[in-house]
Short mmCIF file of C-alpha atoms in Angstrom, two decimals:
data_model
loop_
_atom_site.label_atom_id
_atom_site.label_comp_id
_atom_site.label_asym_id
_atom_site.label_seq_id
_atom_site.Cartn_x
_atom_site.Cartn_y
_atom_site.Cartn_z
CA MET A 1 7.65 6.14 30.83
CA PRO A 2 6.02 9.51 29.37
CA ASN A 3 2.12 9.32 29.10
CA ILE A 4 0.09 10.24 25.86
CA LYS A 5 -0.29 13.92 26.94
CA GLU A 6 3.53 14.39 27.56
CA LYS A 7 4.20 12.75 23.97
CA THR A 8 1.83 14.92 22.38
CA THR A 9 3.13 18.11 24.01
CA ASN A 10 6.63 16.99 23.40
CA GLY A 11 5.70 15.93 19.89
CA MET A 12 4.13 19.28 19.35
CA PHE A 13 7.14 21.27 20.81
CA TRP A 14 9.94 19.42 18.61
CA GLY A 15 7.50 19.61 15.72
CA GLY A 16 7.30 23.40 16.07
CA ILE A 17 11.07 23.62 16.61
CA MET A 18 11.77 21.49 13.48
CA SER A 19 9.37 23.40 11.45
CA LEU A 20 10.23 26.93 12.68
CA LEU A 21 14.14 26.22 12.26
CA GLN A 22 13.66 24.44 9.09
CA GLN A 23 11.93 27.47 7.56
CA VAL A 24 14.08 30.00 9.24
CA LEU A 25 17.15 28.27 7.84
CA GLY A 26 15.44 27.82 4.34
CA LEU A 27 14.66 31.32 4.50
CA VAL A 28 18.45 32.44 5.19
CA PHE A 29 19.63 30.08 2.50
CA SER A 30 16.96 31.08 -0.09
CA LEU A 31 17.70 34.71 0.46
CA VAL A 32 21.27 34.41 -0.33
CA ILE A 33 20.80 32.04 -3.31
CA ALA A 34 17.94 33.99 -4.82
CA ARG A 35 19.80 37.26 -4.65
CA GLN A 36 22.36 35.34 -6.76
CA LEU A 37 19.98 33.67 -9.14
CA ASN A 38 17.10 34.91 -11.14
CA PRO A 39 13.53 33.66 -11.83
CA ALA A 40 14.54 31.76 -14.88
CA ASP A 41 17.13 29.58 -12.72
CA TYR A 42 14.28 28.70 -10.54
CA GLY A 43 11.96 28.20 -13.23
CA MET A 44 14.09 25.40 -14.72
CA VAL A 45 13.84 23.45 -11.46
CA GLY A 46 10.36 24.43 -10.77
CA MET A 47 9.02 22.69 -13.89
CA LEU A 48 10.42 19.40 -12.69
CA THR A 49 8.83 19.68 -9.27
CA ILE A 50 5.40 17.87 -9.97
CA PHE A 51 7.26 14.93 -11.79
CA THR A 52 9.59 14.60 -8.61
CA ALA A 53 6.79 14.64 -6.23
CA VAL A 54 4.71 12.40 -8.00
CA ALA A 55 7.50 9.93 -8.30
CA THR A 56 8.28 10.20 -4.44
CA CYS A 57 4.89 9.72 -3.64
CA LEU A 58 4.67 6.55 -5.71
CA GLN A 59 7.92 5.05 -4.09
CA ASP A 60 6.62 5.94 -0.57
CA GLY A 61 3.46 3.88 -1.42
CA GLY A 62 1.72 5.53 1.57
CA PHE A 63 3.44 3.19 3.65
CA VAL A 64 4.21 5.68 6.53
CA TRP A 65 0.59 6.29 7.02
CA ALA A 66 -0.34 2.49 6.78
CA LEU A 67 2.32 1.54 9.09
CA THR A 68 1.29 4.19 11.59
CA ASN A 69 -2.40 3.12 11.51
CA ARG A 70 -1.42 -0.17 12.89
CA LYS A 71 -1.45 -1.03 16.17
CA GLU A 72 1.69 -3.33 16.01
CA VAL A 73 4.37 -3.76 13.40
CA THR A 74 6.97 -6.75 13.59
CA PRO A 75 10.58 -6.33 12.37
CA ILE A 76 10.00 -8.64 9.56
CA GLN A 77 7.04 -6.42 8.16
CA TYR A 78 9.27 -3.27 8.46
CA SER A 79 11.99 -5.22 6.54
CA SER A 80 9.53 -6.20 4.11
CA VAL A 81 8.34 -2.76 3.43
CA PHE A 82 11.96 -1.32 3.58
CA TRP A 83 13.03 -3.43 0.46
CA LEU A 84 9.68 -2.89 -1.46
CA ASN A 85 10.51 0.74 -1.31
CA VAL A 86 13.94 0.58 -2.45
CA PHE A 87 12.71 -1.47 -5.54
CA LEU A 88 10.27 1.03 -6.51
CA GLY A 89 12.75 3.70 -5.93
CA VAL A 90 15.10 2.61 -8.51
CA PHE A 91 12.38 1.32 -10.91
CA ILE A 92 10.64 4.70 -10.83
CA TYR A 93 13.76 6.39 -11.34
CA THR A 94 14.72 4.21 -13.98
CA ILE A 95 11.53 5.00 -15.85
CA LEU A 96 12.01 8.64 -15.41
CA PHE A 97 15.46 8.63 -16.79
CA LEU A 98 14.33 6.89 -20.07
CA CYS A 99 11.52 9.57 -20.29
CA ALA A 100 13.85 12.38 -19.77
CA PRO A 101 14.14 13.55 -23.45
CA LEU A 102 10.26 13.47 -23.62
CA LEU A 103 9.92 15.99 -20.79
CA ALA A 104 12.57 18.29 -22.30
CA SER A 105 10.54 18.11 -25.45
CA PHE A 106 7.39 18.90 -23.71
CA PHE A 107 8.68 22.07 -22.09
CA GLY A 108 11.16 22.94 -25.11
CA TYR A 109 14.18 23.35 -23.20
CA GLU A 110 16.95 20.69 -24.20
CA GLU A 111 18.94 21.32 -20.73
CA LEU A 112 16.06 19.49 -19.04
CA VAL A 113 17.50 16.11 -20.33
CA TRP A 114 20.17 15.72 -17.99
CA LEU A 115 18.84 18.10 -15.53
CA SER A 116 15.95 16.01 -14.94
CA ARG A 117 17.93 12.93 -14.91
CA TYR A 118 19.88 14.61 -12.22
CA VAL A 119 17.25 16.01 -9.95
CA PHE A 120 15.44 12.55 -9.79
CA LEU A 121 18.29 10.86 -8.13
CA GLY A 122 16.64 12.32 -4.95
CA ILE A 123 13.94 9.49 -5.46
CA ILE A 124 16.30 6.63 -4.77
CA PHE A 125 17.75 8.75 -1.81
CA SER A 126 14.19 9.25 -0.29
CA SER A 127 13.45 5.41 -0.72
CA LEU A 128 16.05 4.47 1.86
CA GLY A 129 14.49 6.69 4.53
CA VAL A 130 10.81 5.99 4.27
CA VAL A 131 10.62 2.89 6.66
CA GLN A 132 13.00 5.08 9.12
CA THR A 133 10.38 7.71 9.10
CA ALA A 134 7.62 5.55 9.60
CA PHE A 135 9.52 3.68 12.65
CA LEU A 136 10.24 7.24 14.50
CA TYR A 137 7.01 8.65 13.39
CA LYS A 138 4.93 5.59 14.97
CA GLN A 139 6.86 6.09 18.37
CA ILE A 140 6.40 9.89 18.17
CA LYS A 141 9.89 10.42 18.18
CA VAL A 142 9.63 14.08 16.56
CA LYS A 143 12.94 15.24 18.24
CA GLU A 144 14.99 12.85 16.35
CA ARG A 145 13.34 13.45 13.19
CA ALA A 146 13.48 17.29 13.63
CA ILE A 147 17.56 16.86 13.85
CA SER A 148 17.56 14.73 10.76
CA THR A 149 15.59 17.28 8.98
CA ILE A 150 17.46 20.39 10.10
CA THR A 151 20.88 18.71 9.52
CA GLY A 152 20.06 18.01 5.80
CA VAL A 153 18.66 21.64 5.30
CA VAL A 154 21.88 23.08 6.68
CA ILE A 155 24.54 20.94 4.83
CA ALA A 156 22.53 21.24 1.55
CA GLY A 157 21.90 25.03 1.95
CA ILE A 158 25.79 25.69 2.66
CA VAL A 159 26.44 23.83 -0.67
CA GLY A 160 23.68 25.39 -2.40
CA ILE A 161 25.15 28.80 -1.61
CA VAL A 162 28.72 27.85 -2.63
CA LEU A 163 27.54 26.28 -5.85
CA ALA A 164 25.19 29.45 -6.77
CA TYR A 165 28.23 32.11 -6.09
CA ASN A 166 30.48 29.75 -8.18
CA GLY A 167 28.23 29.99 -11.33
CA PHE A 168 26.34 26.68 -11.39
CA SER A 169 22.86 28.34 -11.53
CA TYR A 170 20.04 25.75 -11.58
CA TRP A 171 22.28 23.02 -10.83
CA GLY A 172 23.09 24.39 -7.74
CA ILE A 173 19.37 24.50 -6.75
CA ALA A 174 19.07 20.69 -8.00
CA THR A 175 22.02 19.89 -5.75
CA GLN A 176 20.85 21.43 -2.71
CA GLY A 177 17.53 19.40 -3.20
CA ILE A 178 19.31 16.01 -3.72
CA LEU A 179 21.72 16.58 -0.78
CA ASN A 180 18.66 17.54 1.52
CA ILE A 181 17.00 14.48 0.95
CA GLY A 182 20.10 12.28 1.15
CA VAL A 183 21.58 13.52 4.35
CA SER A 184 18.12 13.81 6.06
CA SER A 185 17.81 10.12 5.36
CA LEU A 186 21.13 9.19 6.47
CA MET A 187 20.29 11.10 9.87
CA LEU A 188 17.11 8.90 10.13
CA TRP A 189 19.20 5.90 10.04
CA TYR A 190 21.58 7.22 12.87
CA PHE A 191 18.57 7.77 15.18
CA SER A 192 16.32 4.65 14.14
CA SER A 193 17.05 1.34 15.94
CA PHE A 194 15.64 -0.60 12.94
CA ARG A 195 17.63 -2.35 10.61
CA PRO A 196 16.37 -4.31 7.70
CA LYS A 197 17.22 -7.74 7.01
CA LEU A 198 16.86 -10.01 4.02
CA GLU A 199 13.70 -11.34 4.81
CA PHE A 200 10.42 -10.61 3.00
CA ASP A 201 6.75 -11.24 4.34
CA LEU A 202 4.74 -11.41 0.95
CA ASN A 203 1.29 -11.89 2.67
CA PHE A 204 2.01 -8.73 4.75
CA ILE A 205 3.01 -6.85 1.64
CA LYS A 206 -0.17 -7.84 -0.20
CA LYS A 207 -2.04 -6.25 2.83
CA ILE A 208 -0.15 -3.17 3.19
CA LEU A 209 -0.15 -2.41 -0.50
CA SER A 210 -4.00 -2.63 -0.42
CA GLU A 211 -4.01 -0.10 2.38
CA GLY A 212 -1.16 2.08 1.08
CA VAL A 213 -2.72 2.43 -2.60
CA ARG A 214 -5.69 4.17 -0.60
CA PHE A 215 -3.22 6.69 0.67
CA VAL A 216 -0.93 7.12 -2.25
CA ILE A 217 -3.87 7.56 -4.87
CA PRO A 218 -5.23 10.76 -3.47
CA ASN A 219 -1.58 12.05 -2.36
CA VAL A 220 -0.64 11.67 -6.17
CA PHE A 221 -3.77 13.48 -7.12
CA ALA A 222 -3.13 16.24 -4.35
CA ILE A 223 0.50 16.67 -5.70
CA VAL A 224 -0.74 17.13 -9.28
CA GLY A 225 -3.47 19.38 -8.20
CA ASP A 226 -1.02 21.53 -5.93
CA ASN A 227 1.95 21.46 -8.74
CA ILE A 228 -0.34 21.88 -12.08
CA PHE A 229 -0.09 25.48 -11.87
CA SER A 230 3.70 25.55 -12.22
CA LEU A 231 3.48 22.93 -15.12
CA ILE A 232 0.64 24.90 -16.89
CA LEU A 233 2.92 28.26 -16.54
CA GLY A 234 5.97 26.27 -17.66
CA LYS A 235 4.21 25.09 -20.94
CA LYS A 236 2.08 28.12 -21.84
CA TYR A 237 4.17 31.17 -20.30
CA SER A 238 7.86 32.05 -19.68
CA VAL A 239 10.36 30.40 -17.27
CA ASN A 240 10.35 33.81 -15.32
CA ASP A 241 6.35 33.23 -14.84
CA VAL A 242 7.45 29.92 -13.42
CA GLY A 243 9.91 31.37 -11.26
CA ASN A 244 7.87 34.08 -9.65
CA PHE A 245 4.97 31.54 -9.05
CA THR A 246 7.57 28.80 -7.53
CA GLN A 247 9.11 31.49 -5.38
CA ALA A 248 5.47 32.76 -3.99
CA SER A 249 4.49 29.17 -3.64
CA LYS A 250 7.82 28.51 -1.79
CA TRP A 251 7.19 31.30 0.79
CA ASN A 252 3.41 30.26 1.16
CA THR A 253 4.31 26.82 2.08
CA ALA A 254 7.09 28.02 4.28
CA GLY A 255 4.58 29.79 6.31
CA TYR A 256 2.24 26.98 6.87
CA SER A 257 4.73 24.50 7.02
CA ILE A 258 5.75 25.66 10.34
CA ILE A 259 2.32 24.82 11.90
CA LEU A 260 1.57 21.69 9.82
CA GLY A 261 4.86 20.05 10.58
CA MET A 262 4.05 20.77 14.21
CA MET A 263 0.41 19.36 14.07
CA ARG A 264 1.37 16.47 11.49
CA ASN A 265 3.68 14.91 14.09
CA VAL A 266 1.39 14.26 16.61
CA SER A 267 -2.07 14.38 15.15
CA GLN A 268 -2.61 11.16 13.40
CA PRO A 269 -0.61 9.14 16.19
CA VAL A 270 -2.79 10.79 19.03
CA LEU A 271 -5.85 10.43 17.31
CA VAL A 272 -5.28 6.71 16.58
CA LYS A 273 -5.37 6.09 20.22
CA PHE A 274 -8.67 7.62 21.12
CA ARG A 275 -10.60 6.50 17.79
CA ASP A 276 -12.61 3.96 19.84
CA GLU A 277 -13.86 6.75 22.04
CA ASP A 278 -16.21 9.02 20.32
CA GLU A 279 -16.46 11.86 22.65
CA GLN A 280 -12.94 11.90 23.89
CA TYR A 281 -11.92 11.54 20.28
CA LEU A 282 -13.72 14.48 18.98
CA ASN A 283 -12.66 16.54 22.12
CA VAL A 284 -9.12 15.79 21.43
CA PHE A 285 -9.41 16.69 17.87
CA ARG A 286 -11.16 20.11 18.67
CA LYS A 287 -8.28 21.02 20.82
CA LEU A 288 -5.70 20.11 18.05
CA PHE A 289 -7.88 22.13 15.66
CA ARG A 290 -8.07 25.20 17.66
CA MET A 291 -4.52 25.14 18.47
CA THR A 292 -3.63 25.03 14.77
CA ALA A 293 -6.15 27.85 13.85
CA PHE A 294 -4.55 29.86 16.58
CA LEU A 295 -0.93 29.64 15.48
CA LEU A 296 -1.77 29.37 11.72
CA VAL A 297 -4.12 32.13 10.75
CA PRO A 298 -2.06 35.01 12.07
CA ILE A 299 1.06 33.71 10.43
CA MET A 300 -0.54 33.30 7.09
CA LEU A 301 -2.51 36.48 6.98
CA GLY A 302 0.37 38.31 8.52
CA ILE A 303 2.45 37.18 5.62
CA ALA A 304 -0.18 38.26 3.11
CA MET A 305 0.12 41.71 4.72
CA VAL A 306 3.42 42.33 4.72
CA ALA A 307 4.17 40.57 1.36
CA PRO A 308 5.17 43.52 -0.70
CA GLU A 309 7.77 44.76 1.92
CA PHE A 310 8.87 41.24 2.63
CA ILE A 311 9.76 40.36 -1.01
CA GLU A 312 11.43 43.66 -1.91
CA ILE A 313 13.59 43.70 1.19
CA ILE A 314 14.46 39.97 1.39
CA LEU A 315 14.84 39.06 -2.24
CA THR A 316 15.21 42.62 -3.99
CA ALA A 317 12.58 44.39 -6.40
CA LYS A 318 13.35 41.87 -9.28
CA TRP A 319 11.01 39.52 -7.34
CA LEU A 320 8.11 41.92 -6.79
CA GLU A 321 5.99 40.19 -9.22
CA SER A 322 5.50 37.26 -6.77
CA ALA A 323 4.39 39.41 -4.02
CA ASN A 324 0.67 39.64 -5.24
CA ILE A 325 0.98 35.92 -6.07
CA LEU A 326 2.06 35.34 -2.38
CA ARG A 327 -0.85 37.30 -1.02
CA ILE A 328 -3.39 35.37 -2.73
CA LEU A 329 -1.69 32.11 -1.97
CA CYS A 330 -1.68 32.75 1.78
CA VAL A 331 -5.13 32.88 1.90
CA GLY A 332 -5.33 29.52 0.23
CA GLY A 333 -2.59 28.16 2.59
CA VAL A 334 -4.74 28.67 5.84
CA PHE A 335 -7.61 26.37 4.23
CA SER A 336 -4.74 23.76 2.96
CA VAL A 337 -3.82 23.18 6.41
CA LEU A 338 -7.16 23.19 7.89
CA ASN A 339 -7.89 20.43 4.99
CA SER A 340 -4.98 18.42 6.06
CA MET A 341 -6.17 18.27 9.77
CA ALA A 342 -9.37 17.02 8.41
CA THR A 343 -7.64 14.38 6.41
CA TYR A 344 -5.71 13.29 9.75
CA PHE A 345 -9.29 13.02 11.53
CA ILE A 346 -10.48 10.82 8.51
CA MET A 347 -7.28 8.78 8.49
CA SER A 348 -7.28 8.07 12.11
CA LEU A 349 -10.53 6.59 11.89
CA ASN A 350 -9.11 4.10 9.11
CA ARG A 351 -11.42 5.34 6.70
CA THR A 352 -8.88 5.07 4.08
CA THR A 353 -11.37 4.56 1.19
CA LEU A 354 -13.27 8.00 2.19
CA TYR A 355 -10.05 9.49 2.36
CA MET A 356 -8.96 8.24 -1.16
CA CYS A 357 -12.23 9.27 -2.69
CA LEU A 358 -12.14 12.93 -1.05
CA GLY A 359 -8.48 13.27 -1.86
CA VAL A 360 -9.03 12.46 -5.70
CA LEU A 361 -12.21 14.72 -5.93
CA MET A 362 -10.39 17.74 -4.46
CA SER A 363 -7.45 17.25 -6.69
CA VAL A 364 -9.34 16.85 -9.84
CA ALA A 365 -11.25 20.24 -8.90
CA HIS A 366 -7.75 21.77 -8.38
CA VAL A 367 -6.59 20.68 -11.98
CA VAL A 368 -9.98 21.59 -13.60
CA ALA A 369 -9.92 25.13 -11.81
CA ALA A 370 -6.18 25.30 -12.89
CA LEU A 371 -7.03 24.74 -16.53
CA PHE A 372 -9.86 27.23 -16.42
CA ALA A 373 -7.71 29.95 -15.23
CA SER A 374 -4.49 29.36 -17.12
CA ALA A 375 -5.74 31.76 -19.62
CA TRP A 376 -5.45 34.60 -17.47
CA GLY A 377 -1.73 33.79 -16.01
CA ALA A 378 -0.21 33.74 -12.74
CA ILE A 379 -2.61 35.82 -10.57
CA ALA A 380 -5.61 33.92 -11.93
CA LEU A 381 -3.95 30.65 -11.32
CA ALA A 382 -3.35 31.81 -7.55
CA TYR A 383 -7.21 32.63 -7.04
CA ALA A 384 -7.96 29.37 -8.40
CA TYR A 385 -5.69 27.40 -5.89
CA THR A 386 -7.35 29.72 -3.08
CA ILE A 387 -10.82 29.18 -4.15
CA ILE A 388 -10.56 25.21 -4.38
CA SER A 389 -8.95 25.27 -1.09
CA CYS A 390 -11.62 26.74 0.52
CA PHE A 391 -13.93 24.69 -1.25
CA SER A 392 -12.44 21.71 -0.29
CA PHE A 393 -12.67 22.54 3.32
CA ILE A 394 -16.46 22.77 3.13
CA ILE A 395 -16.40 19.15 1.55
CA TYR A 396 -13.99 17.68 4.26
CA TYR A 397 -16.30 19.26 7.21
CA ALA A 398 -19.33 17.75 5.72
CA PHE A 399 -17.84 14.42 5.87
CA ILE A 400 -16.45 15.03 9.23
CA ARG A 401 -19.71 16.02 10.30
CA GLN A 402 -21.38 12.64 9.21
CA THR A 403 -19.04 10.74 11.18
CA HIS A 404 -19.31 12.71 14.59
CA SER A 405 -21.31 15.39 16.28
CA TYR A 406 -18.95 18.26 15.35
CA THR A 407 -21.77 20.76 14.48
CA ILE A 408 -21.26 23.96 12.67
CA ILE A 409 -21.95 25.81 15.79
CA MET A 410 -18.74 24.00 17.20
CA LEU A 411 -16.82 24.86 14.09
CA ILE A 412 -17.80 28.53 14.16
CA LYS A 413 -16.81 28.74 17.89
CA ASP A 414 -13.40 26.99 17.09
CA LEU A 415 -12.51 29.14 14.00
CA LEU A 416 -14.41 32.55 13.80
CA PRO A 417 -12.84 34.13 17.00
CA VAL A 418 -9.34 33.50 15.40
CA PHE A 419 -10.31 35.09 11.97
CA LEU A 420 -11.92 38.12 13.50
CA ILE A 421 -9.26 38.80 15.96
CA THR A 422 -6.53 38.34 13.27
CA LEU A 423 -8.25 40.61 10.75
CA THR A 424 -8.57 43.07 13.77
CA ALA A 425 -4.96 43.14 14.53
CA MET A 426 -4.07 43.48 10.86
CA PHE A 427 -6.36 46.64 10.68
CA ILE A 428 -4.93 48.31 13.85
CA SER A 429 -1.33 47.44 12.41
CA CYS A 430 -2.05 49.01 8.94
CA PHE A 431 -3.73 51.94 10.25
CA MET A 432 -0.77 52.73 12.53
CA THR A 433 1.95 52.37 9.95
CA LYS A 434 0.19 53.59 6.98
CA SER A 435 2.34 56.70 6.99
CA VAL A 436 5.63 55.23 7.38
CA ILE A 437 7.70 55.52 4.26
CA ILE A 438 10.91 53.72 4.95
CA ILE A 439 9.96 50.25 3.83
CA GLU A 440 11.94 48.49 6.60
CA ILE A 441 10.91 50.31 9.36
CA ARG A 442 7.09 49.75 7.92
CA PHE A 443 7.74 46.20 7.76
CA VAL A 444 9.07 45.69 11.23
CA LEU A 445 6.44 47.91 12.85
CA ARG A 446 3.46 46.24 11.05
CA LEU A 447 4.82 42.76 12.38
CA VAL A 448 5.20 44.08 16.00
CA ILE A 449 2.05 45.75 16.06
CA CYS A 450 0.22 42.96 14.60
CA ILE A 451 1.68 40.20 17.09
CA ILE A 452 0.91 42.46 19.96
CA SER A 453 -2.57 43.44 19.19
CA TYR A 454 -3.30 39.82 18.22
CA LEU A 455 -2.06 38.56 21.63
CA VAL A 456 -3.73 41.21 23.77
CA LEU A 457 -6.98 40.73 21.87
CA MET A 458 -6.78 36.76 22.49
CA ARG A 459 -5.87 37.30 26.11
CA ILE A 460 -9.21 39.58 26.54
CA TYR A 461 -11.11 36.87 24.62
CA LYS A 462 -9.62 34.17 26.85
CA TYR A 463 -9.01 31.81 23.92
CA ASP A 464 -8.17 28.41 25.30
CA SER A 465 -5.07 27.65 22.89
CA LEU A 466 -3.37 30.88 24.12
CA LEU A 467 -3.88 29.71 27.93
CA TYR A 468 -2.64 26.25 27.12
CA LEU A 469 0.55 27.68 25.11
CA LYS A 470 1.24 29.76 28.09
CA GLU A 471 0.95 27.12 30.53
CA PHE A 472 3.04 25.01 28.35
CA ILE A 473 5.77 27.67 27.84
CA ILE A 474 5.98 28.10 31.79
CA ASN A 475 6.27 24.44 32.45
CA ARG A 476 9.04 24.10 29.91
CA ILE A 477 10.78 26.91 31.67
CA LYS A 478 10.62 25.42 35.02
CA ARG A 479 12.08 22.16 33.77
#
């Protein structure tokens, strides 16, 4: 039986593989589809994102996190949650189906009536995979979840390309999203040994609902906070504005999802095992936190550095308006992931009420900032997202400091070297390539020089995450 260190290492490895392949494949499929479609097509589906995300979150009920936080879960308890999820999925879809004309009227696009009803089918498919996800997640079976996710991305991407090139416009994007969810859920069933039975533990459901609601409430607020920008743009501006912001937001998410997916798959399950040992718990968290920063900061700031070249080469010049938005969002993306790591810290301590209150507070701040910035357009909304993400990190750290002796000196030691070395590598890269005129060559050179500079400077500084990563790669090769 593998020990916790091996499980953590394997979880991070397969989590990284899953996130990397998912984003690379997504990049390839999006590249092909975006060249065929225009910002307005993405804008039509983008306006529905907030409703789909909130509905999926409500149907999920926070049960994945609640089940993971329990030491033991019986088969009848898994079955009870499964049937509850299916009921919630069908119920929420029915409500949204009936409300579709109201959504179309709100945005002023009659096409959204049946498009929304079609897109929302993903909620039902998602409900079938929630318990299977929790079952595999609790056992840190990241490899199986990785294969499930990647299979969904590949099949949905191929279908999306075929539909886009056959004139299905935003219907192709909608179909791609539904297939991704459906195929991934089907693969989770293949890998999971759990099969629901016709049994129901009402007392357990009452308990898990009270726990789950403390996860789902802040998640709903977080989704609203993250997607309020597209909602405001869809109401006050054109579908092109929504499309550009959605495209920038998508690449921002793609950048940090690689690292977030890696750390999310192991952080909470691993931290739960050490929550009764304060010193060991903090040491484990700091190692995870430093590894996150070591990988995250250069990726996100690197994307910001080459955003104009990246957008023009990958998506063509018609999407250039999204490049400046992407640059700003990438900075916020760094703190968004650091905030997620802070929430894993809080959740693994079973401080669900604190998690709920902080999540609601931060999300309300996002909404207020978005409403305030909406008068100045997409760029102002991007700044609002970034500023609030930074502010949220300060608040999360303050509460972590109250529960454990994670001092400001420790925080500076963990983060400051990464930011300084990344910025130095970026300066070296931009300085050495400032005279390169051909955009493709400049793009490649900036990335290569920045990566090499970063690794060399980290090697000189002897940052422990680099040494750990080097050791892990060597051990992996020897196997």
